[in-house]
Amino acid sequence: MAKQPNVLLFGAGSIGAVYLHQLRQAGCTITAVCRSNYSAVKDDGFRLQSKRFGDVRYKPDSLIRSTAECPPDCFYDYILVATKSLPGSKLSAMDMIRPAVGNHTETAIVLCQNGIGIEDEAAKAFPHNPILSGVIYLPATQTSQGIIHHPEMLDLLELGTFPANAPASHKIAAVRFADLMVKGGGDVKVYDDIQVARWSKLILNASWNPICALTLCTDGDFLLSSSPFAHDLVWGLMMEIVALARTIGIPGVDEKTAEEKLMIAQRRASSGTGREMSMLQDIRQGRLFEVEAIIGNAVRLGQKWGVEMPRLQTVYALAKGRYEGLLKETQI
């Protein structure tokens, strides 16, 4: 790998912008693909207001609107995909990054996206490239174009190869990327099997994201809204994910894990510091949200494996209806 790793950031929203700062701090050369916030970032760069990193302003080394603007034959050590995972889109993220990958099989594709089953598309598109799957715990929001608010110290990336038995060179790529993120000021844990971390976060995402999106409540506010019924609904959703993980054979995704995830919201409810989950943020800003990656894929796996998931099927149907309504609104 070059002395200064060359990184392409695809998706410079809240998560991508924070990771851009970290990779700059680690000495990387970064090209950022900005779409909706291109003009603001071109003029003023990013401003990150962070409890962890302070109040900082910065720009990428290069700023482009699409990968079609990447220089011919440019080699990127890493392409970091930090867009929403929206399976079924007419033009997928893998289609959009293909010009930047080119014929470079050494380029590692880093997927920093929510949900389960998101890696298959990347592995199919780039069967010889390292596919690194990242699970993100980073409570950041883009309050306006180019302005990123990060009010907590939490900045954890859980990382691993896809598949788990990837070649040794792919494992090395994962460790090197983790080292860069740590050098830039974040926390990283590298897994032998990243699916353990993905399913652990799914307990949190598949329960809280649709609930908050449909009720327009923070997690803490929802728990306080109809005790004990609110608690029982969240816990029931979590137990359906646990049952599915146990049936499929994902280790370490159990009742104890669910209790730890639920306790986070319980603490926020007690302190009055509930958090707007990502789907709720998307709905408030009129953006499409990750209904299929987070909920739909789990529901379909439940059907495949014969696991009863009546609560998750219900919130999926409701959230999917909201998604389709939002899709029509964005096309008007």
XYZ file of N, CA and C in Angstrom, residues 6 74-79 100-109 126 128-131:
66
model
N -4.545 6.014 -0.614
C -5.469 6.768 -1.453
C -6.870 6.213 -1.247
N -6.729 5.735 -12.087
C -6.387 6.084 -10.707
C -6.629 4.869 -9.815
N -5.673 4.565 -8.959
C -5.813 3.422 -8.058
C -6.153 3.901 -6.649
N -7.237 3.339 -6.093
C -7.617 3.626 -4.726
C -7.346 2.390 -3.865
N -6.655 2.609 -2.756
C -6.431 1.495 -1.833
C -7.757 1.037 -1.229
N -8.606 2.036 -0.907
C -9.911 1.737 -0.309
C -10.987 2.605 -0.942
N -12.143 1.999 -1.187
C -13.338 2.750 -1.545
C -14.327 2.553 -0.412
N -14.588 3.730 -10.515
C -13.450 3.971 -9.628
C -12.682 2.699 -9.316
N -13.355 1.574 -9.353
C -12.684 0.294 -9.105
C -11.882 -0.120 -10.323
N -12.505 0.018 -11.507
C -11.838 -0.366 -12.740
C -11.429 -1.824 -12.713
N -10.189 -2.092 -13.115
C -9.669 -3.460 -13.113
C -8.751 -3.727 -11.933
N -8.808 -2.874 -10.934
C -7.897 -2.987 -9.794
C -8.475 -3.938 -8.744
N -8.067 -5.176 -8.781
C -8.596 -6.168 -7.839
C -8.004 -6.008 -6.435
N -6.983 -5.151 -6.282
C -6.423 -4.922 -4.949
C -7.232 -3.896 -4.164
N -8.052 -3.118 -4.863
C -8.866 -2.105 -4.175
C -9.860 -2.772 -3.238
N -9.838 -2.370 -1.973
C -10.770 -2.929 -0.997
C -12.041 -2.091 -0.955
N -13.181 -2.766 -0.989
C -14.484 -2.105 -0.903
C -14.937 -2.181 0.553
N -17.788 -7.437 -7.526
C -16.322 -7.412 -7.488
C -15.814 -8.683 -6.803
N -13.248 -10.524 -6.975
C -11.838 -10.722 -6.642
C -11.302 -9.655 -5.692
N -12.086 -8.642 -5.416
C -11.640 -7.564 -4.527
C -11.926 -7.899 -3.068
N -11.110 -7.390 -2.153
C -11.457 -7.522 -0.735
C -12.757 -6.768 -0.431
N -13.696 -7.454 0.184
C -14.944 -6.830 0.629
C -14.886 -6.749 2.149
